[in-house]
XYZ file of C-alpha atoms in Angstrom:
570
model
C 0.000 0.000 0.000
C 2.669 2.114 1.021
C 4.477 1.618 -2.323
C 1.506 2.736 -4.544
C 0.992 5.465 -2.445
C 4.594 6.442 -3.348
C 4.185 5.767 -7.027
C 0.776 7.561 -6.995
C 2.388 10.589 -5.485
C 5.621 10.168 -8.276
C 2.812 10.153 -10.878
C 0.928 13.282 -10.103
C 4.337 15.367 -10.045
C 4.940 17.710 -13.414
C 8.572 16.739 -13.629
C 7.276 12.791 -13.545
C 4.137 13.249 -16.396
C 6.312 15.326 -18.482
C 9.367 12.046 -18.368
C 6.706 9.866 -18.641
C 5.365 12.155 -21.849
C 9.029 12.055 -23.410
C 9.743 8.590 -23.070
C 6.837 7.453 -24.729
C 6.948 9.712 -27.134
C 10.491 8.295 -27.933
C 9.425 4.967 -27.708
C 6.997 5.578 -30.342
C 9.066 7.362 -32.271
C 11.715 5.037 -32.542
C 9.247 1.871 -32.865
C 7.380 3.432 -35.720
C 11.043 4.479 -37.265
C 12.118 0.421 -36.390
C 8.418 -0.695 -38.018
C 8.717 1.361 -41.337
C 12.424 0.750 -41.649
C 11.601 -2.923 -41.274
C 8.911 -2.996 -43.643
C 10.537 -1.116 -46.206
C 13.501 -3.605 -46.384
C 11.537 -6.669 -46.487
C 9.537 -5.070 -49.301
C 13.156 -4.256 -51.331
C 14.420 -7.530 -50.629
C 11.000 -9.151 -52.005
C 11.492 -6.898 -55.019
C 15.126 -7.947 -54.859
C 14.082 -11.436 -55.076
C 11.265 -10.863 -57.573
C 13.846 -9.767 -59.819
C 16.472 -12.102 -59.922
C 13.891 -14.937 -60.504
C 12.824 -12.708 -63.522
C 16.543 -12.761 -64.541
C 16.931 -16.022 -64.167
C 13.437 -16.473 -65.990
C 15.535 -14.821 -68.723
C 17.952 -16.654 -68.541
C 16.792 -19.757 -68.567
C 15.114 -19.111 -71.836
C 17.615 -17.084 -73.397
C 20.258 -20.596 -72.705
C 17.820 -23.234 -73.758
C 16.166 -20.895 -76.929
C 18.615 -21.893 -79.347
C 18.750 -25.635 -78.269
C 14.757 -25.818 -78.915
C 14.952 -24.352 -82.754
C 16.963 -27.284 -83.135
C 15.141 -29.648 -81.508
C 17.829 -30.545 -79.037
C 15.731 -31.640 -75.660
C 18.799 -32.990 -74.083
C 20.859 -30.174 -74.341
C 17.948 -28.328 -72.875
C 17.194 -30.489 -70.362
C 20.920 -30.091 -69.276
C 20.962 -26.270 -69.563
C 17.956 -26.199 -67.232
C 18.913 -28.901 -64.980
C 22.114 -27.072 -64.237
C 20.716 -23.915 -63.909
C 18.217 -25.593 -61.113
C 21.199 -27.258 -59.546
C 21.798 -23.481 -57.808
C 21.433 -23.269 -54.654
C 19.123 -20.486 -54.484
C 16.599 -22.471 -57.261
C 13.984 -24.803 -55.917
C 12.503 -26.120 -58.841
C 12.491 -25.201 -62.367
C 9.566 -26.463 -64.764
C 7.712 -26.058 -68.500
C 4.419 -26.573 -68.991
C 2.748 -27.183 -72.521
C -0.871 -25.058 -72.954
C -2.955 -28.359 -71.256
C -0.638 -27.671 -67.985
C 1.617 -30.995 -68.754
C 4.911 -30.767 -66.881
C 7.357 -31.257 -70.077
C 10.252 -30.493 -67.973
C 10.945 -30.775 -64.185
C 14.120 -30.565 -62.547
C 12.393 -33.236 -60.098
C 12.264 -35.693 -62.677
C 9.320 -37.495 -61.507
C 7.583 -34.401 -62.107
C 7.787 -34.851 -65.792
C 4.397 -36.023 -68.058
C 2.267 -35.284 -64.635
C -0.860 -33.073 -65.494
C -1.668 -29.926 -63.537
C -4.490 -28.544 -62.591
C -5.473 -25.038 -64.359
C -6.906 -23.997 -61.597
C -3.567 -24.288 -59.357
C -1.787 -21.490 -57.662
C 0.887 -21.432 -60.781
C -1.924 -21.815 -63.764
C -4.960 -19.619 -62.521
C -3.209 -15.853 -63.519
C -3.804 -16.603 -67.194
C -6.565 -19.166 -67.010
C -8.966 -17.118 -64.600
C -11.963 -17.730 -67.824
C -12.444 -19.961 -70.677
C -10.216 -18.568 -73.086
C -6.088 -18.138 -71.929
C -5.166 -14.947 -71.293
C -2.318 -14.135 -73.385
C -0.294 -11.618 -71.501
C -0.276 -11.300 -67.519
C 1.620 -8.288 -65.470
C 4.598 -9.060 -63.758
C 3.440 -8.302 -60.561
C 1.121 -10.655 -60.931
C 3.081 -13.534 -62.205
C 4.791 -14.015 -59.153
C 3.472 -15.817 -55.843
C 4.766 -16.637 -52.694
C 3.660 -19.972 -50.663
C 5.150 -21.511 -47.603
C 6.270 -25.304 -47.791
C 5.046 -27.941 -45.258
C 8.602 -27.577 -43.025
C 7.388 -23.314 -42.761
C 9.838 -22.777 -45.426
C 8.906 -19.660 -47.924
C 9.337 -20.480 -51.696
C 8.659 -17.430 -54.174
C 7.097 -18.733 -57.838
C 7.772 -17.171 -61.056
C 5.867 -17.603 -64.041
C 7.175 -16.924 -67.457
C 5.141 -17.337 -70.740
C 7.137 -18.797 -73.613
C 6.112 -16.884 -76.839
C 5.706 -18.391 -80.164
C 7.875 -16.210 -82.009
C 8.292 -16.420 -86.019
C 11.478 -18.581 -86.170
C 9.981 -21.128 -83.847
C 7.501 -21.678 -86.006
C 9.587 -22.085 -89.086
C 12.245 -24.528 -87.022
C 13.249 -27.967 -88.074
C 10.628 -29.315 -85.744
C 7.573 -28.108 -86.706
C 6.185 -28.822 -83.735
C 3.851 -25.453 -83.593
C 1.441 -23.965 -85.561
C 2.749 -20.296 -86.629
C -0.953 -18.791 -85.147
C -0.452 -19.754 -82.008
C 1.072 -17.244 -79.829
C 1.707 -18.865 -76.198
C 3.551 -22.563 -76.399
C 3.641 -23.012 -72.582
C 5.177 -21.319 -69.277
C 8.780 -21.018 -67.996
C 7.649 -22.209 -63.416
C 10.711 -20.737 -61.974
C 10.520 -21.283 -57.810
C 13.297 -20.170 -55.366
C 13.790 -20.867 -51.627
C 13.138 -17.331 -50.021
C 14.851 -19.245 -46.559
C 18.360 -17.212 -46.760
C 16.508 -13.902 -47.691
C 14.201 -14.465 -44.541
C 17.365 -15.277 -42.211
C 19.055 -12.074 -43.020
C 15.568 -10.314 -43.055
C 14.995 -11.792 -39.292
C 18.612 -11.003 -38.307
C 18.125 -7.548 -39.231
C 14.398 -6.866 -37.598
C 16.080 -8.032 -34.478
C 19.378 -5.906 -34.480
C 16.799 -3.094 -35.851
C 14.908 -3.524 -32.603
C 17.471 -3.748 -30.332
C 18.768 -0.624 -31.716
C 15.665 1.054 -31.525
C 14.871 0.037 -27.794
C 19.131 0.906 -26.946
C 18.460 4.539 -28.621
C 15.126 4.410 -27.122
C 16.401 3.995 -23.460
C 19.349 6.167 -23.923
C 17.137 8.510 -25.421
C 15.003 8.524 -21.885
C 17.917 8.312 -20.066
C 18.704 12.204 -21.873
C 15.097 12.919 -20.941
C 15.532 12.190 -17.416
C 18.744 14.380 -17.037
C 16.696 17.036 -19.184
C 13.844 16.439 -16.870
C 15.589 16.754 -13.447
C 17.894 19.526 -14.330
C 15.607 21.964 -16.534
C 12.129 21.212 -14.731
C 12.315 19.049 -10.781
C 14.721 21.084 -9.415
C 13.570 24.296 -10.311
C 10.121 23.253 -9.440
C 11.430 22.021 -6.156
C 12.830 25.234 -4.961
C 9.671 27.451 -6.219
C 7.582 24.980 -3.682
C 9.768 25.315 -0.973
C 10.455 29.190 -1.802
C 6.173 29.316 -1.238
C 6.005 27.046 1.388
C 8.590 29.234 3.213
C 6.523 32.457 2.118
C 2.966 31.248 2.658
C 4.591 30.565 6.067
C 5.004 34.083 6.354
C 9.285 34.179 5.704
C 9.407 36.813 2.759
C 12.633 37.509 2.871
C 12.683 34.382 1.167
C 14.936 34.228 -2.231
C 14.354 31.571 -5.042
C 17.543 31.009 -7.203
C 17.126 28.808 -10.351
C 20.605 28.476 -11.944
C 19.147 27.518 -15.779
C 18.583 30.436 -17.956
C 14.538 29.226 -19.073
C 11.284 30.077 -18.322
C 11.797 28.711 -15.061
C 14.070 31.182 -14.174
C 11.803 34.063 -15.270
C 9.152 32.338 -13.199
C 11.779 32.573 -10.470
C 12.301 36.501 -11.115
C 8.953 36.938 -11.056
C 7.457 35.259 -7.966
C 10.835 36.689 -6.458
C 9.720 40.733 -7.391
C 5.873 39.430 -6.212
C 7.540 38.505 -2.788
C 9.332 42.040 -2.653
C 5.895 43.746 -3.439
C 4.276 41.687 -0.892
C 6.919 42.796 2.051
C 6.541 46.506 1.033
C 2.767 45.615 1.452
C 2.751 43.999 4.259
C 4.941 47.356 5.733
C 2.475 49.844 3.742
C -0.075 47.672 5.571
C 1.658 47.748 8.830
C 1.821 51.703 8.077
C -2.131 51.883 7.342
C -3.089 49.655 10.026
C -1.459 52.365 12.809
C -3.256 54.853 10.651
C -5.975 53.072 10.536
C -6.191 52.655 14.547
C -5.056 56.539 14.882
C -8.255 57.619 12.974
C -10.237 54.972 14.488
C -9.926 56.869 17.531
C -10.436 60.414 15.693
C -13.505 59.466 14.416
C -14.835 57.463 17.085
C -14.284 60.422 18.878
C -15.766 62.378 16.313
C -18.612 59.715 16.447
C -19.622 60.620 19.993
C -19.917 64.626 19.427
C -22.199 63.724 16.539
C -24.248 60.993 18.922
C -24.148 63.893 21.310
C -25.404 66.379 18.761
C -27.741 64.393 17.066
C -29.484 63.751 20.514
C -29.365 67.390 20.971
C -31.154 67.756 18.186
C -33.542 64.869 19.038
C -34.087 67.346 21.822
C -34.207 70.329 20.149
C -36.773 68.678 17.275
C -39.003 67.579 20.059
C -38.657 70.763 21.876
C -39.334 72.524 18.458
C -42.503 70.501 17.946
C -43.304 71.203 20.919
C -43.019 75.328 20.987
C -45.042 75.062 17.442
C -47.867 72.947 18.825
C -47.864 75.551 22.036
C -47.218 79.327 19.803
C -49.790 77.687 17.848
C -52.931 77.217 20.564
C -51.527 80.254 22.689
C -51.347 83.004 19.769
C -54.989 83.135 19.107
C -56.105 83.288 22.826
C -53.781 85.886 23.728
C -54.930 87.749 20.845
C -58.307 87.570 22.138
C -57.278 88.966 25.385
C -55.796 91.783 23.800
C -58.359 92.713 21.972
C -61.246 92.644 24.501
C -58.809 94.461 27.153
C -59.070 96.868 24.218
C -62.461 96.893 24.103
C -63.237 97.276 27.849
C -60.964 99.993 27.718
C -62.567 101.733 25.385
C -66.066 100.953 27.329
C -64.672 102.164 30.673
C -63.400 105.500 28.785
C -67.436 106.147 27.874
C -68.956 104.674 31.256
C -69.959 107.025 34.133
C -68.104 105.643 36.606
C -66.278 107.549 39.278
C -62.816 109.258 37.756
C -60.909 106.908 40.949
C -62.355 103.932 40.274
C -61.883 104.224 35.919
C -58.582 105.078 36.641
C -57.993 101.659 38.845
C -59.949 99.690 36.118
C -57.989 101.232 33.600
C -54.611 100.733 35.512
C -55.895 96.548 35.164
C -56.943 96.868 31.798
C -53.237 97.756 31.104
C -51.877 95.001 33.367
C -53.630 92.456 31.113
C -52.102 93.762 27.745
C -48.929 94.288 29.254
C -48.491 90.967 30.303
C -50.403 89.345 27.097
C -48.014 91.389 25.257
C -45.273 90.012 27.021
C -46.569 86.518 27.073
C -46.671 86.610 22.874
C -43.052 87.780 23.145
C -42.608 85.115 25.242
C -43.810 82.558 22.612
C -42.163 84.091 20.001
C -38.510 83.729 21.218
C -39.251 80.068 22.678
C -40.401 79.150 18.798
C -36.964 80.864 17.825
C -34.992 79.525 19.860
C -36.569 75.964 19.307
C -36.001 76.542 15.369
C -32.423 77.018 14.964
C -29.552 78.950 16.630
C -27.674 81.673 14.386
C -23.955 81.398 13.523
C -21.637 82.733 11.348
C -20.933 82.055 8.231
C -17.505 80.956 6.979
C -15.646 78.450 3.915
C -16.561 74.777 3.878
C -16.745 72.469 1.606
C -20.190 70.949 0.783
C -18.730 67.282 0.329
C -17.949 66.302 3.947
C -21.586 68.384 5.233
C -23.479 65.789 2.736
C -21.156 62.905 4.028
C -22.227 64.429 8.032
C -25.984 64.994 6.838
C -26.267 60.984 5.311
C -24.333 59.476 7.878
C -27.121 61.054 10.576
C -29.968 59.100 8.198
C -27.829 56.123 7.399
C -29.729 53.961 9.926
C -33.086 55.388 9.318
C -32.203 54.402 5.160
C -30.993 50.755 5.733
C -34.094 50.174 7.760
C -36.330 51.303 4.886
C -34.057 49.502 2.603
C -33.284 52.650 0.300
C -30.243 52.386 -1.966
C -28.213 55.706 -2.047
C -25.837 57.070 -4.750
C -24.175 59.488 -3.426
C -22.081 61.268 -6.078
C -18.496 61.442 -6.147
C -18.072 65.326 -6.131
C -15.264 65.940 -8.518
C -15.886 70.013 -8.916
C -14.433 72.471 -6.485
C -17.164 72.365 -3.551
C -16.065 75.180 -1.229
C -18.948 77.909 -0.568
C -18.984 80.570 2.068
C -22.086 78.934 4.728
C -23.113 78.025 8.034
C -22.538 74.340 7.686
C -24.586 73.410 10.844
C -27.423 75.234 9.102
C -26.553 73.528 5.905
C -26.714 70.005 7.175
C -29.661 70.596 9.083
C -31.729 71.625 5.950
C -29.921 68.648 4.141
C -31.164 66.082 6.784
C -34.399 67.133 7.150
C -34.791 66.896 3.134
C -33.354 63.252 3.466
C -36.023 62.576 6.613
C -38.760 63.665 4.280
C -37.217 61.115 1.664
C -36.803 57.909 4.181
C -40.599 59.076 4.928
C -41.548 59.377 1.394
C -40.464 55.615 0.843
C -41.875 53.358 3.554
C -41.458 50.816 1.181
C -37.951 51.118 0.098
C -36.856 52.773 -3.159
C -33.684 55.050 -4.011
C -32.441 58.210 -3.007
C -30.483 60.220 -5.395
C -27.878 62.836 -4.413
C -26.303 65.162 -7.527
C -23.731 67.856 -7.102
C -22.508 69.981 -9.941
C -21.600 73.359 -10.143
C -24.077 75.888 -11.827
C -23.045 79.426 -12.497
C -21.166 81.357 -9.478
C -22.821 78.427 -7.043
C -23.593 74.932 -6.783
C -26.470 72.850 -7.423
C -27.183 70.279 -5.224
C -30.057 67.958 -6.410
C -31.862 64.956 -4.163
C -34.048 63.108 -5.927
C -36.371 60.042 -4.176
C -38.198 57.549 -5.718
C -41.087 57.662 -3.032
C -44.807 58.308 -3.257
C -44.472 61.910 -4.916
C -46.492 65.303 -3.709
C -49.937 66.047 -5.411
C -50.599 68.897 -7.540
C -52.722 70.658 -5.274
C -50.257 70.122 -1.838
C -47.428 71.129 -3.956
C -47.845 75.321 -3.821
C -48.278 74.784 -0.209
C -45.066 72.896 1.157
C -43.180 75.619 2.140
C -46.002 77.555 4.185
C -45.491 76.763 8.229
C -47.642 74.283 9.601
C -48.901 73.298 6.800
C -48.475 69.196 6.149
C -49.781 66.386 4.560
C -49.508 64.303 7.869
C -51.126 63.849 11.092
C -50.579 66.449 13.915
C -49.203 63.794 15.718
C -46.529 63.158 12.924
C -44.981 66.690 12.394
C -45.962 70.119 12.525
C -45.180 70.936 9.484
C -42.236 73.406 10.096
C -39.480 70.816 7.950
C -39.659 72.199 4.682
C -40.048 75.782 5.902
C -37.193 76.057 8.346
C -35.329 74.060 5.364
C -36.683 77.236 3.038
C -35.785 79.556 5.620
C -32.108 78.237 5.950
C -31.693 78.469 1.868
C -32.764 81.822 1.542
C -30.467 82.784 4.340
C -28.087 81.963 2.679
C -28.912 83.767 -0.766
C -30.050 80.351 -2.473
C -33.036 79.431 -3.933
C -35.021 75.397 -3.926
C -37.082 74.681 -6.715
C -39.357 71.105 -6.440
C -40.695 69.255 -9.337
C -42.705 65.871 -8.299
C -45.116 63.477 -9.975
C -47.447 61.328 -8.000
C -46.761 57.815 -7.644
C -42.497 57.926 -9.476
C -40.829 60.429 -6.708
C -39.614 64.330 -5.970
C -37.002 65.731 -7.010
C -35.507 69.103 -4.898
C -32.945 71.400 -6.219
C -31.284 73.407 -4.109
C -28.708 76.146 -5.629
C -26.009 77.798 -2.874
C -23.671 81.233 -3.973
C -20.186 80.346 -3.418
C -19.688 83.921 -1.907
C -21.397 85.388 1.249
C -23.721 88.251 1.199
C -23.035 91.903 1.678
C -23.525 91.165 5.331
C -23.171 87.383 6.261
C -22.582 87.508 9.828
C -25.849 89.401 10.165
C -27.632 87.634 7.787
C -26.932 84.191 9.721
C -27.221 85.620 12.711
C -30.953 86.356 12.194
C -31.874 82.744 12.389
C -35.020 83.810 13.700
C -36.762 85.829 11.672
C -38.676 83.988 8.717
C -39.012 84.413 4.524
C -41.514 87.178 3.883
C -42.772 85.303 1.257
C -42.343 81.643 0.701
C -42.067 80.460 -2.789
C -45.270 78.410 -3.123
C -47.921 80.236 -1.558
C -48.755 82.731 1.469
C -47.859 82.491 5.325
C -50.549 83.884 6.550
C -52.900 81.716 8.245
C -56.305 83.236 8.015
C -57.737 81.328 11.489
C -54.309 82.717 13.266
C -53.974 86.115 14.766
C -50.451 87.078 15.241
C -49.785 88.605 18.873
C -46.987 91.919 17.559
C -45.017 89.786 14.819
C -44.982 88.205 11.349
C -45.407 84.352 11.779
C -42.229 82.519 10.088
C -41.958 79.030 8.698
């Protein structure tokens, strides 16, 4: 078990396949080489042999032609039976047209009839007439004896030609053209020695080349490919175990040197990673703490403004129920006033009545003031204005809505801003207006959807588009957006102050918001910003406070409210 486990392991190595590869391919190389070399001798020695029984055919007949125009048998008998006396010859015979042996150098051969249809007569008599001329190729057969022996047959036609038939004999008829054939047959036994002989020194050669051949291979093998292989698995081995000052040296000049170079130059760039990483990582951990830090004045401020929202929605809900009944105070003091100026009560006691009367407005009076500075105050604090750039306030504004997005599983793209993006602003005031705008998005898409954000730079400001794929704003709500108090919710959700402290902030600021929605696809907001401040920034920040005189889509008066002293802002 152990020993195919070894040989199982041998086999699956590169250097191992690729020896195994080149000796077979060797092998086969030289074996088909051997094969065809083989073959193509034993075919010339065939045609070899072919031949010199067609010489000796010829002369056979050339030595005995002149003996048979005059009718001298014995002397042809003799020429032929010394011819066949060779040691090469097996057997030489005639036969007449009806395939009578006339002469044999077996001599008990002679006067025995053939059959046409045997292996020597059935080239010419294949149908009922003789042919008269056969091919060559064809003439000649080869047939093993009973010991194995091979004997190769020649067949030679003897022609009637014009003086034979005008010889002494006149044994022939001058129209016919065939007397009889020449049966030459030689022993093909020394041919198939020497042919044997030489298939097996061929093959010895071929498996001695063969193995010396492999023997190269393996030398190739292990020097050009196992080695080098070797040391680029120990080289990683040492690196994936975390050594990189680890250098592989392959001593060939090949591709497994370059290999070499290569995973060499990779281990270089992966130690002055692994520093640059080193160097990030402290980075990383120094920033970690900056921003954490970071993290908890934003937790801080965004449950300030938690507060301040609350208390904001509060102060509305309260300026909003208190305005009209201090209002109506004020105005019947007035009238009473008035009254006790006509009555005909004593001067002493009009006088004290009076002196109340103005008790009562005072103190209304101061009571609207009152209301007015806590709805302020619960709006937004002033500040000055100064040069930031918009990028980071949209990365503060999204990261304060992040959570509130991935719970209403809203995809953002958030634009790479590639233009200059410094402007002269309040960036608090900015990034509140930019959050609330991204509220009224996560609240526009309870389902999920996509929010939009687009920064580009339009004239001497920037643009800054967020577009939401939500439920959209109806025709007749959309004039109205911007007017305080006014919302498509419940009381209980909002007040509707968002959009109007968002307007108030923008126009503060010089800007302008335009809104283009269609019901059921989504709302789009545009908000453009001047780079530079106005002719009076710090004041014009600074008055926080005090609201648009006229909103873009509509009035802010509320007819059923009576202002106590003061214009009503968003």
């Amino acid at each position: 078990m152990e020993n195919w486990w070894r040989w199982h392991q041998w086999t699956r190595s590169l250097s191992a396949r690729l020896f195994l590869l080149l000796s077979a391919t060797i092998a086969l190389t030289f074996g088909a080489y051997a094969m065809f070399n083989l073959r193509s001798t034993s075919a010339q020695w065939e045609r070899s042999v072919h031949d010199n029984a067609q010489q000796l055919s010829d002369v056979i007949l050339s030595s005995t032609r002149y003996g048979m125009l005059q009718n001298r048998k014995d002397d042809v008998h003799h020429t032929i039976g010394a011819i066949a006396a060779s040691r090469a010859v097996e057997n030489v015979r005639i036969y007449d047209k009806a395939g009578v042996i006339i002469f044999s150098a077996a001599g008990e051969e002679i006067g025995r009839q053939v059959d046409l249809r045997a292996e020597a007569c059935i080239g010419c008599h294949t149908g009922p007439t003789p042919l008269q001329s056969v091919p060559v190729g064809e003439r000649a057969r080869t047939f093993a004896r009973d010991d194995g022996e091979r004997v190769i047959g020649l067949i030679t036609p003897i022609v009637n030609a014009p003086d034979c038939a005008t010889a002494a004999c006149h044994a022939h008829p001058a129209w016919q053209s065939v007397l009889g054939v020449l049966d030459v047959t030689m022993s093909l036994a020394e041919p198939d020695a020497r042919l044997a002989s030489l298939r097996h020194n061929a093959w010895i050669a071929a498996v001695a080349l063969a193995a010396i051949a492999g023997l190269f291979s393996a030398i190739f093998v292990l020097r050009v490919v196992r080695r080098p292989v070797h040391a680029l698995i120990r080289g990683t081995s040492r690196v994936a175990a975390g050594d990189l000052d680890t250098v592989i040296r392959v001593p060939t000049h090949s591709e497994m040197a370059t290999l070499a170079d290569s995973f060499n130059d990779m281990t270089r760039d992966l130690k002055r990673a692994r520093a640059e990483l080193r160097d990030w990582n402290h980075r990383l951990e120094s920033n970690l703490q900056e921003k954490t830090a970071e993290l908890g004045r934003t937790q801080r401020q965004i449950a300030h403004m938690d507060k301040m929202a609350s208390l904001g929605r509060l102060s509305a809900t309260v300026a909003h129920e208190l305005n009209n009944p201090l209002a109506g105070i004020q105005s019947y003091a007035k009238l009473v006033e008035r009254s006790l100026r006509e009555s005909e009560l004593p001067e002493a006691e009009r006088a004290e009545l009076t002196r109340y009367l103005g008790l009562i407005q005072k103190e209304a009076s101061r009571s609207g003031g009152i209301v007015k500075n806590l709805l302020s105050f619960a709006r937004q604090s002033g500040g000055a204005l100064s040069e930031q750039r918009l990028a980071p306030i949209l990365e503060r504004a999204l990261l304060l809505v992040r959570h509130s997005l991935q719970m209403s599983q809203i995809q953002i793209e958030s634009p790479q801003v590639a233009c200059d993006d410094r402007l002269w602003c309040n960036a608090d005031q900015i990034q509140q207006a930019l959050v609330a705008l991204f509220v009224n998005a996560v609240e526009a898409m309870p389902q999920g959807g996509k929010l939009s954000i687009g920064v580009e730079p339009r004239g001497d400001g920037l643009a800054i588009s967020i577009r939401d794929t939500g439920c959209g704003i109806q025709p007749d709500v959309l004039p109205r957006i911007f007017e305080p108090f006014f919302t498509s919710k419940d009381r209980a959700e909002g007040a509707g102050l968002g959009l109007a402290v968002v307007y108030g902030i923008v126009q503060r600021h010089g800007g302008s918001i335009d809104v283009e929605s269609e019901p059921g696809k989504g709302t789009t907001l545009q908000i453009q910003l001047p780079r530079k401040p106005a002719a009076n920034p710090s004041a014009s920040a600074q008055s926080a406070p005090s609201a648009p005189t006229s909103p873009p889509n509509g009035p802010q008066s509320d007819p059923e409210t009576v202002d106590v002293g003061q214009t009503r802002s968003p």
